[in-house]
Amino acid sequence: MLIRNYVQQLKKEFKNYSGADLIKDLMAGLTVAAVALPLALAFGVSSGATAAAGLVTAIIAGLVIGAFSGGFYQISGPTGAMAAILMSVIAGYGLQGVFAATLIAGVLLVLCGIFHIGRLTSFIPAPVITGFTSGIAVIIAMGQIDNFFGVASEGSSAVQKLFSYGRLGFPVNLQAVLLGMFVVLFMVFFPKKWNAVVPASFLSIIIATVISVVMKLDVETVGAIPKTLFLEDRLDIAALNLQDIKGLFGPAVSIAMLGMIESLLCGASAGKMANVRLNSDQELVAQGIGNIILPFFGGIPATAAIARTSVALKSGARTRLTGIFHALGLLVFMFILGPVMAKIPLSALAGVLMVTAFRMNDWKEIRYIFSHHFKGAAAKYLITMAATILFDLTTAILLGVVTGLVLLVSRLSHIEINYEKVDMSRINNADERLNKKYENAAVAYLTGTIIFANTQNIEGILVKMQEFDTVLLSMRGVSYMDISGAITFMQVLAELQKQGKKIFLCGVPGSTMNMLKRSGIYDMIGENNFYWSVERALLEDGEAA
């Protein structure tokens, strides 16, 4: 099924493909390559690997994932979010651990695509996604303190490294700081209309490198860029043991989960821009294949990147050849400009990542949540962000989703019950005989759900209806009833019957009626005591009498 869909997609994609379309794909690919180059180098360094690893990842991901992607517009490579996860993996297991976790994550992604698991991402609330994105942005920024200020830290996480400065000191390298600040200010104030022609990150890195070389600044640099796609540090299957694989399964799940979320969110957003819907299952399989292959080249995990994908579409991308041309462009940069890239200051790359981290945040949604005082959404956002920084992505998303479920249950458990004495004068066609019949009748209007969390409210009906001999329960607003609510409701109705009161259930929705029948309440009350409305119950029962 996946193969057939892929072939059909290619036929549709390349139907009437012309030389003009090829040129558009080529130019768009080279534009994306210019944007991707500094990011690939920076994310490679920030992950704890090397700049070369980031570059190889962008090249292989562009070729492999781009060729099999579920959407022609998807551009994949190393991302800041993924780099944030890898820091702790490298600290605990080294680069071989990262390679093994990437391989396992790739297998998981392929399985997710085959078994349609990607659909589960729709159950993650938007504030949770925004929260973990902000948390990752904070981790990226914290992880660049060393390179930006030219200092050294210790620890397996961004938080541990931050606290280590109190013990190790903070001897700032002023030259590194000035280069980093130059890049930050350059990217912030660079005109947007020019950015479409020459990416600010690309240009700022070039200028910062020239300054560093000409002035012979004493700053750390990227280091040698090998002229091969097969890096010296790559996956060595023989070096793995069962104990390490067990320990790496958790990080691999986090990598797979992040890859799935990032790729599908990127595809959903870009799909609207391109007016072409992403094939989610195929995209996950493509991401999985790419991440299975990457470790054998020495690459780190890759996923679809919204910034590079947006650039591709805005640059006129027509087919998936854009992603492939972007990869080939990076390959040319690697072989021709390797000696130049080796001299790029790490503080300059840190500046790029500082700005990237800031821009990762969905500031529009964050302002919306807090300016409109959505307390539940704010709680999900803050809890997920804090958990991302302090723990890991998997824990953060679980906490965010659990928080959302708790808040949802809390809201669903609220049931409003309004009581009103029957006034027959308000009902058309009601005669004097009915006034006397229902002079001691009352209606309880129920709105909400009847579930385990609000059974006490249901029991309150007994107290409120104590003085009346006819009880009408208007249930038009009861959208759901669980078994706990049904049991309590049955006990209340049984007690009302025991007290000799006449009971009518009115306006019961279909799903709630189904629960009443399954639980035995329908038979207990009797078919003749169910009416579509309170008015019908009063008139038709009165006429029957």
Coordinates of C-alpha atoms in Angstrom, one line a residue:
M1 CA 0.0 0.0 0.0
L2 CA 2.8 2.5 1.0
I3 CA 4.8 1.6 -2.1
R4 CA 1.8 2.0 -4.4
N5 CA 0.9 5.3 -2.9
Y6 CA 4.5 6.5 -3.2
V7 CA 4.6 5.6 -6.9
Q8 CA 1.3 7.4 -7.5
Q9 CA 2.6 10.4 -5.7
L10 CA 5.7 10.5 -7.9
K11 CA 3.6 10.3 -11.1
K12 CA 1.4 13.1 -9.9
E13 CA 4.3 15.2 -8.7
F14 CA 6.3 14.9 -12.0
K15 CA 3.4 15.1 -14.4
N16 CA 4.2 17.7 -17.1
Y17 CA 7.5 18.4 -15.4
S18 CA 9.6 20.8 -17.6
G19 CA 13.1 22.3 -17.8
A20 CA 11.7 25.5 -16.2
D21 CA 10.5 23.5 -13.2
L22 CA 13.9 21.8 -13.0
I23 CA 15.7 25.2 -12.8
K24 CA 13.2 26.4 -10.1
D25 CA 13.9 23.2 -8.1
L26 CA 17.7 23.7 -8.5
M27 CA 17.6 27.4 -7.5
A28 CA 15.3 26.7 -4.5
G29 CA 17.6 23.8 -3.5
L30 CA 20.7 26.0 -3.5
T31 CA 18.9 28.7 -1.5
V32 CA 17.9 26.2 1.1
A33 CA 21.5 24.9 1.2
A34 CA 22.7 28.4 2.0
V35 CA 20.3 28.5 4.9
A36 CA 21.0 25.0 6.0
L37 CA 24.8 25.2 6.1
P38 CA 25.3 27.3 9.2
L39 CA 22.5 25.5 11.0
A40 CA 23.8 22.0 10.1
L41 CA 27.3 23.0 11.5
A42 CA 25.8 24.6 14.6
F43 CA 23.4 21.8 15.4
G44 CA 26.2 19.3 15.0
V45 CA 28.3 21.2 17.5
S46 CA 25.5 21.9 19.9
S47 CA 24.5 18.2 20.0
G48 CA 27.9 17.3 21.5
A49 CA 29.0 15.7 18.2
T50 CA 31.0 17.7 15.6
A51 CA 30.2 20.2 12.9
A52 CA 31.0 17.5 10.3
A53 CA 28.4 15.2 11.8
G54 CA 25.8 17.9 11.4
L55 CA 26.8 18.5 7.8
V56 CA 26.8 14.8 6.9
T57 CA 23.4 14.5 8.6
A58 CA 22.0 17.3 6.4
I59 CA 23.4 15.8 3.3
I60 CA 22.3 12.2 3.9
A61 CA 18.8 13.3 5.2
G62 CA 18.3 15.6 2.2
L63 CA 19.1 12.7 -0.2
V64 CA 17.4 9.8 1.5
I65 CA 14.5 11.3 3.4
G66 CA 13.9 13.9 0.7
A67 CA 13.6 11.2 -1.9
F68 CA 11.0 9.1 0.0
S69 CA 9.2 12.0 1.8
G70 CA 5.5 12.0 2.2
G71 CA 5.5 15.6 0.9
F72 CA 7.7 17.1 -1.9
Y73 CA 8.2 20.2 0.2
Q74 CA 9.7 18.6 3.3
I75 CA 13.4 19.4 3.9
S76 CA 15.0 17.3 6.6
G77 CA 18.2 17.5 8.5
P78 CA 19.6 18.1 12.1
T79 CA 17.4 20.4 14.2
G80 CA 17.8 22.3 17.4
A81 CA 15.2 20.3 19.2
M82 CA 17.0 17.0 18.4
A83 CA 20.3 18.5 19.4
A84 CA 18.9 19.3 22.8
I85 CA 18.0 15.6 23.4
L86 CA 21.4 14.4 22.3
M87 CA 23.5 16.3 24.8
S88 CA 22.5 13.9 27.7
V89 CA 22.8 10.8 25.5
I90 CA 26.4 11.7 24.5
A91 CA 27.2 12.5 28.2
G92 CA 26.1 9.0 29.2
Y93 CA 26.9 6.8 26.3
G94 CA 29.2 8.8 24.0
L95 CA 28.8 9.1 20.2
Q96 CA 28.3 5.3 19.8
G97 CA 25.3 5.7 22.1
V98 CA 23.9 8.4 19.9
F99 CA 24.4 6.3 16.8
A100 CA 22.7 3.2 18.4
A101 CA 19.8 5.3 19.7
T102 CA 19.3 6.9 16.2
L103 CA 19.2 3.4 14.6
I104 CA 16.6 2.2 17.1
A105 CA 14.6 5.4 16.7
G106 CA 14.7 4.9 12.9
V107 CA 13.2 1.4 13.3
L108 CA 10.5 2.8 15.6
L109 CA 9.6 5.5 13.1
V110 CA 9.2 2.9 10.3
L111 CA 6.9 0.9 12.5
C112 CA 5.0 4.0 13.4
G113 CA 4.4 4.7 9.7
I114 CA 3.4 1.1 8.9
F115 CA 0.9 0.9 11.8
H116 CA -0.4 4.5 11.4
I117 CA 0.8 5.6 14.9
G118 CA 1.3 9.2 13.6
R119 CA -2.4 9.9 14.1
L120 CA -1.8 9.9 17.9
T121 CA 0.0 13.2 17.6
S122 CA -3.4 14.8 17.1
F123 CA -4.2 14.0 20.7
I124 CA -1.3 16.2 22.0
P125 CA -2.8 19.6 23.0
A126 CA -1.3 22.7 21.3
P127 CA -0.1 24.2 24.6
V128 CA 1.9 21.1 25.2
I129 CA 3.6 21.3 21.8
T130 CA 4.3 25.0 22.4
G131 CA 5.6 24.2 25.9
F132 CA 8.2 21.6 24.8
T133 CA 9.3 23.8 21.9
S134 CA 10.0 26.6 24.4
G135 CA 11.7 24.2 26.7
I136 CA 13.9 23.0 23.9
A137 CA 14.7 26.6 23.0
V138 CA 15.9 27.2 26.5
I139 CA 18.0 24.1 26.5
I140 CA 19.6 25.2 23.2
A141 CA 20.4 28.7 24.5
M142 CA 21.8 27.3 27.7
G143 CA 23.9 24.8 25.8
Q144 CA 25.5 27.6 23.9
I145 CA 26.8 29.5 26.9
D146 CA 30.2 27.8 26.7
N147 CA 30.8 28.6 23.0
F148 CA 29.3 32.1 23.2
F149 CA 31.3 33.2 26.2
G150 CA 34.4 31.0 25.6
V151 CA 34.1 29.2 28.9
A152 CA 33.9 25.6 30.0
S153 CA 31.3 23.7 32.0
E154 CA 30.7 20.1 33.2
G155 CA 27.6 18.0 33.4
S156 CA 25.3 15.8 31.4
S157 CA 22.4 18.3 31.1
A158 CA 22.1 22.0 30.4
V159 CA 21.0 22.5 34.0
Q160 CA 24.0 20.7 35.4
K161 CA 26.3 22.6 33.2
L162 CA 24.7 25.9 34.3
F163 CA 25.3 25.1 38.0
S164 CA 28.9 23.9 37.3
Y165 CA 29.9 27.5 36.6
G166 CA 29.6 28.2 40.3
R167 CA 32.4 25.7 41.0
L168 CA 34.5 26.1 37.8
G169 CA 34.2 29.9 37.5
F170 CA 33.2 31.9 34.5
P171 CA 36.4 33.4 32.8
V172 CA 34.8 35.2 29.8
N173 CA 36.7 35.3 26.5
L174 CA 35.8 38.9 25.4
Q175 CA 36.8 38.2 21.8
A176 CA 34.4 35.2 21.6
V177 CA 31.6 37.3 23.1
L178 CA 32.0 40.2 20.7
L179 CA 31.9 37.8 17.7
G180 CA 28.8 36.1 19.1
M181 CA 27.1 39.4 19.8
F182 CA 28.0 40.6 16.3
V183 CA 26.2 37.6 14.7
V184 CA 23.2 38.0 17.0
L185 CA 22.7 41.7 16.2
F186 CA 23.4 41.1 12.5
M187 CA 20.7 38.5 12.3
V188 CA 18.2 40.5 14.3
F189 CA 18.6 43.8 12.4
F190 CA 19.2 42.3 8.9
P191 CA 16.4 43.5 6.6
K192 CA 13.8 40.8 5.9
K193 CA 13.6 41.7 2.2
W194 CA 17.4 41.1 1.9
N195 CA 17.1 37.8 3.9
A196 CA 15.1 36.3 1.0
V197 CA 18.1 36.8 -1.2
V198 CA 21.0 36.1 1.1
P199 CA 20.2 34.4 4.5
A200 CA 21.4 36.5 7.4
S201 CA 22.8 33.5 9.2
F202 CA 25.0 32.5 6.2
L203 CA 26.2 36.1 5.7
S204 CA 26.9 36.7 9.4
I205 CA 29.0 33.5 9.6
I206 CA 31.1 34.5 6.6
I207 CA 31.8 38.0 8.0
A208 CA 32.5 36.7 11.5
T209 CA 35.0 34.1 10.1
V210 CA 36.7 36.8 8.0
I211 CA 37.1 39.0 11.1
S212 CA 38.4 36.2 13.1
V213 CA 41.0 35.2 10.5
V214 CA 42.1 38.7 9.6
M215 CA 42.4 39.8 13.2
K216 CA 43.8 36.5 14.3
L217 CA 41.4 36.3 17.2
D218 CA 42.0 33.7 20.0
V219 CA 38.7 31.9 19.8
E220 CA 37.7 28.2 19.4
T221 CA 36.8 27.2 15.8
V222 CA 34.9 24.4 14.1
G223 CA 38.0 22.4 13.3
A224 CA 38.8 20.2 10.3
I225 CA 36.0 19.2 8.0
P226 CA 36.8 15.8 6.4
K227 CA 36.2 15.4 2.7
T228 CA 34.2 12.2 3.0
L229 CA 30.7 11.3 3.9
F230 CA 31.9 8.3 5.9
L231 CA 33.2 10.0 9.1
E232 CA 35.8 8.4 11.3
D233 CA 33.3 8.3 14.2
R234 CA 30.4 6.2 13.0
L235 CA 28.3 3.3 14.2
D236 CA 30.3 0.3 15.2
I237 CA 27.8 -2.6 15.7
A238 CA 30.5 -4.7 17.3
A239 CA 31.1 -2.1 20.0
L240 CA 27.5 -2.3 21.3
N241 CA 26.3 -4.6 24.1
L242 CA 22.9 -5.6 25.3
Q243 CA 23.1 -3.5 28.5
D244 CA 23.8 -0.3 26.5
I245 CA 21.0 -1.1 24.1
K246 CA 18.5 -1.5 27.0
G247 CA 19.6 1.8 28.5
L248 CA 19.4 3.6 25.1
F249 CA 15.8 2.5 24.4
G250 CA 14.4 5.4 26.4
P251 CA 16.4 8.0 24.6
A252 CA 15.5 6.3 21.3
V253 CA 11.8 6.6 22.1
S254 CA 12.3 10.3 22.8
I255 CA 14.2 10.7 19.5
A256 CA 11.5 8.9 17.6
M257 CA 8.7 10.8 19.3
L258 CA 10.3 14.1 18.6
G259 CA 11.1 13.1 15.0
M260 CA 7.4 12.1 14.5
I261 CA 6.0 15.3 16.1
E262 CA 8.4 17.7 14.3
S263 CA 8.0 16.1 10.9
L264 CA 4.2 15.8 11.1
L265 CA 3.8 19.4 12.4
C266 CA 6.1 20.7 9.8
G267 CA 4.2 18.8 7.1
A268 CA 0.9 20.1 8.3
S269 CA 2.1 23.6 8.3
A270 CA 3.9 23.4 5.0
G271 CA 1.1 21.4 3.4
K272 CA -1.2 24.4 3.8
M273 CA 1.4 26.7 2.2
A274 CA 1.8 24.3 -0.8
N275 CA -1.8 23.3 -0.9
V276 CA -0.7 19.6 -0.9
R277 CA -1.6 17.4 2.0
L278 CA 1.3 15.4 3.6
N279 CA 1.1 11.6 3.5
S280 CA 1.9 11.1 7.2
D281 CA 2.5 7.4 7.1
Q282 CA 4.9 7.7 4.2
E283 CA 6.7 10.6 5.8
L284 CA 7.3 8.6 9.0
V285 CA 8.7 5.6 7.0
A286 CA 11.0 8.0 5.1
Q287 CA 12.2 9.6 8.4
G288 CA 12.7 6.1 9.7
I289 CA 14.8 4.9 6.7
G290 CA 16.9 8.0 6.9
N291 CA 17.6 7.6 10.6
I292 CA 18.5 4.0 10.1
I293 CA 21.0 4.9 7.5
L294 CA 22.5 8.0 9.1
P295 CA 24.5 6.3 12.0
F296 CA 26.5 4.3 9.4
F297 CA 27.8 7.5 8.0
G298 CA 28.4 9.1 11.4
G299 CA 25.3 11.3 11.3
I300 CA 23.1 12.3 14.2
P301 CA 19.2 12.1 14.2
A302 CA 17.4 14.1 11.5
T303 CA 13.8 15.3 11.2
A304 CA 11.9 17.7 9.0
A305 CA 12.7 21.3 9.6
I306 CA 10.0 24.0 9.3
A307 CA 12.4 26.9 8.6
R308 CA 14.2 25.1 5.8
T309 CA 10.9 23.8 4.4
S310 CA 9.4 27.2 4.4
V311 CA 12.4 28.6 2.6
A312 CA 12.1 25.9 0.0
L313 CA 8.5 26.7 -0.7
K314 CA 9.1 30.5 -0.8
S315 CA 11.9 29.9 -3.2
G316 CA 9.7 28.2 -5.7
A317 CA 10.2 24.5 -5.0
R318 CA 8.2 22.3 -7.4
T319 CA 9.2 18.7 -6.5
R320 CA 11.3 16.7 -4.0
L321 CA 14.3 17.4 -6.2
T322 CA 14.6 20.6 -4.2
G323 CA 15.6 18.6 -1.1
I324 CA 18.0 16.5 -3.1
F325 CA 19.6 19.6 -4.8
H326 CA 20.0 21.2 -1.3
A327 CA 21.9 18.1 -0.2
L328 CA 24.1 18.1 -3.3
G329 CA 24.8 21.8 -2.7
L330 CA 25.9 21.0 0.9
L331 CA 28.1 18.2 -0.5
V332 CA 29.8 20.7 -2.8
F333 CA 30.3 23.1 0.1
M334 CA 31.8 20.3 2.1
F335 CA 34.4 19.4 -0.5
I336 CA 35.2 22.8 -1.8
L337 CA 34.8 25.0 1.3
G338 CA 36.0 22.5 3.9
P339 CA 39.2 24.4 4.8
V340 CA 37.2 27.7 5.1
M341 CA 34.5 26.1 7.3
A342 CA 37.1 24.7 9.6
K343 CA 38.0 28.3 10.6
I344 CA 34.4 29.3 11.6
P345 CA 34.4 30.5 15.2
L346 CA 32.2 28.5 17.5
S347 CA 31.0 31.7 19.2
A348 CA 29.6 32.8 15.8
L349 CA 27.7 29.5 15.5
A350 CA 26.5 30.0 19.1
G351 CA 25.1 33.4 18.1
V352 CA 23.2 31.8 15.2
L353 CA 21.8 29.2 17.6
M354 CA 20.9 31.9 20.2
V355 CA 18.7 33.7 17.6
T356 CA 17.3 30.4 16.3
A357 CA 16.4 29.3 19.8
F358 CA 14.5 32.6 20.4
R359 CA 12.7 32.3 17.1
M360 CA 11.7 28.7 17.8
N361 CA 9.2 29.9 20.3
D362 CA 5.6 30.4 19.0
W363 CA 5.4 33.9 20.5
K364 CA 2.0 34.6 18.9
E365 CA 0.4 31.6 20.6
I366 CA 2.3 32.2 23.9
R367 CA 1.0 35.8 24.0
Y368 CA -2.5 34.7 23.1
I369 CA -2.6 32.1 26.0
F370 CA -1.4 34.5 28.6
S371 CA -3.1 37.7 27.4
H372 CA -6.5 35.9 27.4
H373 CA -5.9 34.4 30.8
F374 CA -6.4 30.8 29.7
K375 CA -5.3 29.2 33.0
G376 CA -5.5 25.6 31.9
A377 CA -3.5 26.2 28.7
A378 CA -0.9 28.3 30.6
A379 CA -0.6 25.4 33.1
K380 CA 0.0 22.9 30.3
Y381 CA 2.5 25.2 28.7
L382 CA 4.5 25.9 31.8
I383 CA 4.5 22.3 33.1
T384 CA 5.7 20.9 29.8
M385 CA 8.4 23.6 29.3
A386 CA 9.7 23.0 32.8
A387 CA 9.7 19.2 32.4
T388 CA 11.5 19.5 29.1
I389 CA 14.3 21.5 30.7
L390 CA 14.6 19.5 33.9
F391 CA 13.8 15.9 32.6
D392 CA 13.4 14.8 29.0
L393 CA 11.0 15.1 26.1
T394 CA 9.1 11.9 26.8
T395 CA 8.5 12.8 30.4
A396 CA 7.6 16.4 29.4
I397 CA 5.0 15.3 26.8
L398 CA 3.5 12.7 29.2
L399 CA 3.3 15.3 32.0
G400 CA 1.7 17.8 29.6
V401 CA -0.8 15.4 28.3
V402 CA -1.7 14.1 31.8
T403 CA -2.1 17.7 33.0
G404 CA -4.4 18.3 30.0
L405 CA -6.4 15.2 30.9
V406 CA -6.7 16.2 34.5
L407 CA -7.9 19.6 33.6
L408 CA -10.3 18.1 31.0
V409 CA -11.8 15.7 33.6
S410 CA -12.1 18.6 36.0
R411 CA -14.1 20.6 33.5
L412 CA -16.2 17.7 32.3
S413 CA -17.0 16.7 35.9
H414 CA -18.7 20.0 36.4
I415 CA -22.5 19.5 36.2
E416 CA -24.9 22.4 36.7
I417 CA -28.3 21.6 38.1
N418 CA -31.0 24.3 38.2
Y419 CA -34.2 23.7 40.1
E420 CA -37.6 25.3 39.3
K421 CA -41.1 24.8 40.6
V422 CA -43.6 23.9 37.9
D423 CA -45.8 26.8 36.8
M424 CA -48.6 25.5 34.5
S425 CA -49.6 29.1 33.7
R426 CA -46.5 29.3 31.5
I427 CA -47.6 26.3 29.4
N428 CA -50.0 26.8 26.5
N429 CA -53.2 24.7 26.4
A430 CA -52.9 23.8 30.1
D431 CA -56.3 23.7 31.8
E432 CA -57.2 24.3 35.5
R433 CA -57.2 20.6 36.2
L434 CA -53.5 20.3 35.5
N435 CA -52.7 23.3 37.7
K436 CA -54.0 21.3 40.7
K437 CA -52.4 18.1 39.6
Y438 CA -48.9 19.6 39.4
E439 CA -49.1 22.2 42.1
N440 CA -46.4 20.3 44.0
A441 CA -44.1 19.5 41.0
A442 CA -40.5 20.7 40.3
V443 CA -38.1 20.4 37.4
A444 CA -34.3 19.8 37.7
Y445 CA -32.4 21.0 34.6
L446 CA -29.2 19.0 34.3
T447 CA -26.3 20.4 32.1
G448 CA -23.0 18.6 31.9
T449 CA -21.8 15.1 32.3
I450 CA -22.8 12.6 34.9
I451 CA -19.5 10.9 35.8
F452 CA -17.6 9.5 38.8
A453 CA -16.3 12.9 39.8
N454 CA -19.7 14.6 40.3
T455 CA -21.8 11.9 41.9
Q456 CA -22.2 14.1 45.0
N457 CA -24.0 16.7 42.9
I458 CA -26.4 14.0 41.6
E459 CA -27.1 12.9 45.2
G460 CA -28.0 16.5 46.0
I461 CA -31.2 16.0 43.9
L462 CA -32.7 14.0 46.8
V463 CA -32.4 17.0 49.2
K464 CA -33.7 19.5 46.7
M465 CA -36.7 17.4 45.7
Q466 CA -37.6 16.3 49.2
E467 CA -40.8 18.5 49.4
F468 CA -42.2 17.7 45.9
D469 CA -44.3 14.8 44.9
T470 CA -43.6 15.0 41.1
V471 CA -40.0 15.2 39.9
L472 CA -39.1 16.1 36.3
L473 CA -35.5 15.7 35.2
S474 CA -34.6 17.7 32.1
M475 CA -31.6 15.9 30.7
R476 CA -31.2 17.6 27.3
G477 CA -27.8 19.0 28.4
V478 CA -26.4 15.7 29.6
S479 CA -24.0 14.6 26.9
Y480 CA -22.4 11.7 28.6
M481 CA -22.8 9.3 31.5
D482 CA -20.3 6.8 32.8
I483 CA -21.0 3.7 34.8
S484 CA -20.2 5.4 38.2
G485 CA -22.6 8.2 37.3
A486 CA -25.2 5.7 36.2
I487 CA -25.0 3.7 39.4
T488 CA -25.4 6.8 41.5
F489 CA -28.2 8.1 39.3
M490 CA -30.1 4.8 39.6
Q491 CA -29.7 4.9 43.4
V492 CA -31.1 8.5 43.5
L493 CA -34.1 7.5 41.3
A494 CA -34.8 4.4 43.3
E495 CA -34.9 6.5 46.5
L496 CA -37.3 9.0 44.9
Q497 CA -39.5 6.1 43.8
K498 CA -39.3 4.6 47.3
Q499 CA -40.5 8.0 48.7
G500 CA -43.6 7.7 46.4
K501 CA -42.7 10.4 44.0
K502 CA -43.6 10.3 40.3
I503 CA -40.6 10.7 38.0
F504 CA -40.3 11.8 34.4
L505 CA -37.0 11.9 32.4
C506 CA -37.2 14.4 29.6
G507 CA -35.1 15.2 26.5
V508 CA -32.5 12.5 27.0
P509 CA -29.9 12.5 24.2
G510 CA -29.2 9.3 22.3
S511 CA -25.8 8.4 23.9
T512 CA -27.1 9.0 27.4
M513 CA -30.3 7.0 26.6
N514 CA -28.1 4.1 25.6
M515 CA -26.4 4.2 29.0
L516 CA -29.7 4.4 30.7
K517 CA -30.9 1.3 28.9
R518 CA -27.6 -0.7 29.4
S519 CA -27.6 0.2 33.2
G520 CA -31.2 -0.8 33.7
I521 CA -32.5 2.7 34.6
Y522 CA -34.7 2.7 31.5
D523 CA -36.6 -0.4 32.6
M524 CA -36.7 0.8 36.2
I525 CA -38.4 4.1 35.3
G526 CA -40.6 2.7 32.6
E527 CA -40.9 3.6 28.9
N528 CA -44.1 5.7 29.6
N529 CA -42.2 8.1 31.9
F530 CA -39.7 9.2 29.2
Y531 CA -40.7 12.3 27.2
W532 CA -39.0 14.6 24.6
S533 CA -39.6 17.7 26.7
V534 CA -40.9 18.8 30.1
E535 CA -43.9 20.5 28.5
R536 CA -44.9 17.3 26.7
A537 CA -44.5 15.3 29.9
L538 CA -46.8 17.6 31.8
L539 CA -49.5 17.8 29.1
E540 CA -49.5 14.2 27.8
D541 CA -49.3 12.6 31.3
G542 CA -52.0 15.0 32.5
E543 CA -54.3 14.1 29.5
A544 CA -53.7 10.4 30.1
A545 CA -54.8 10.8 33.7

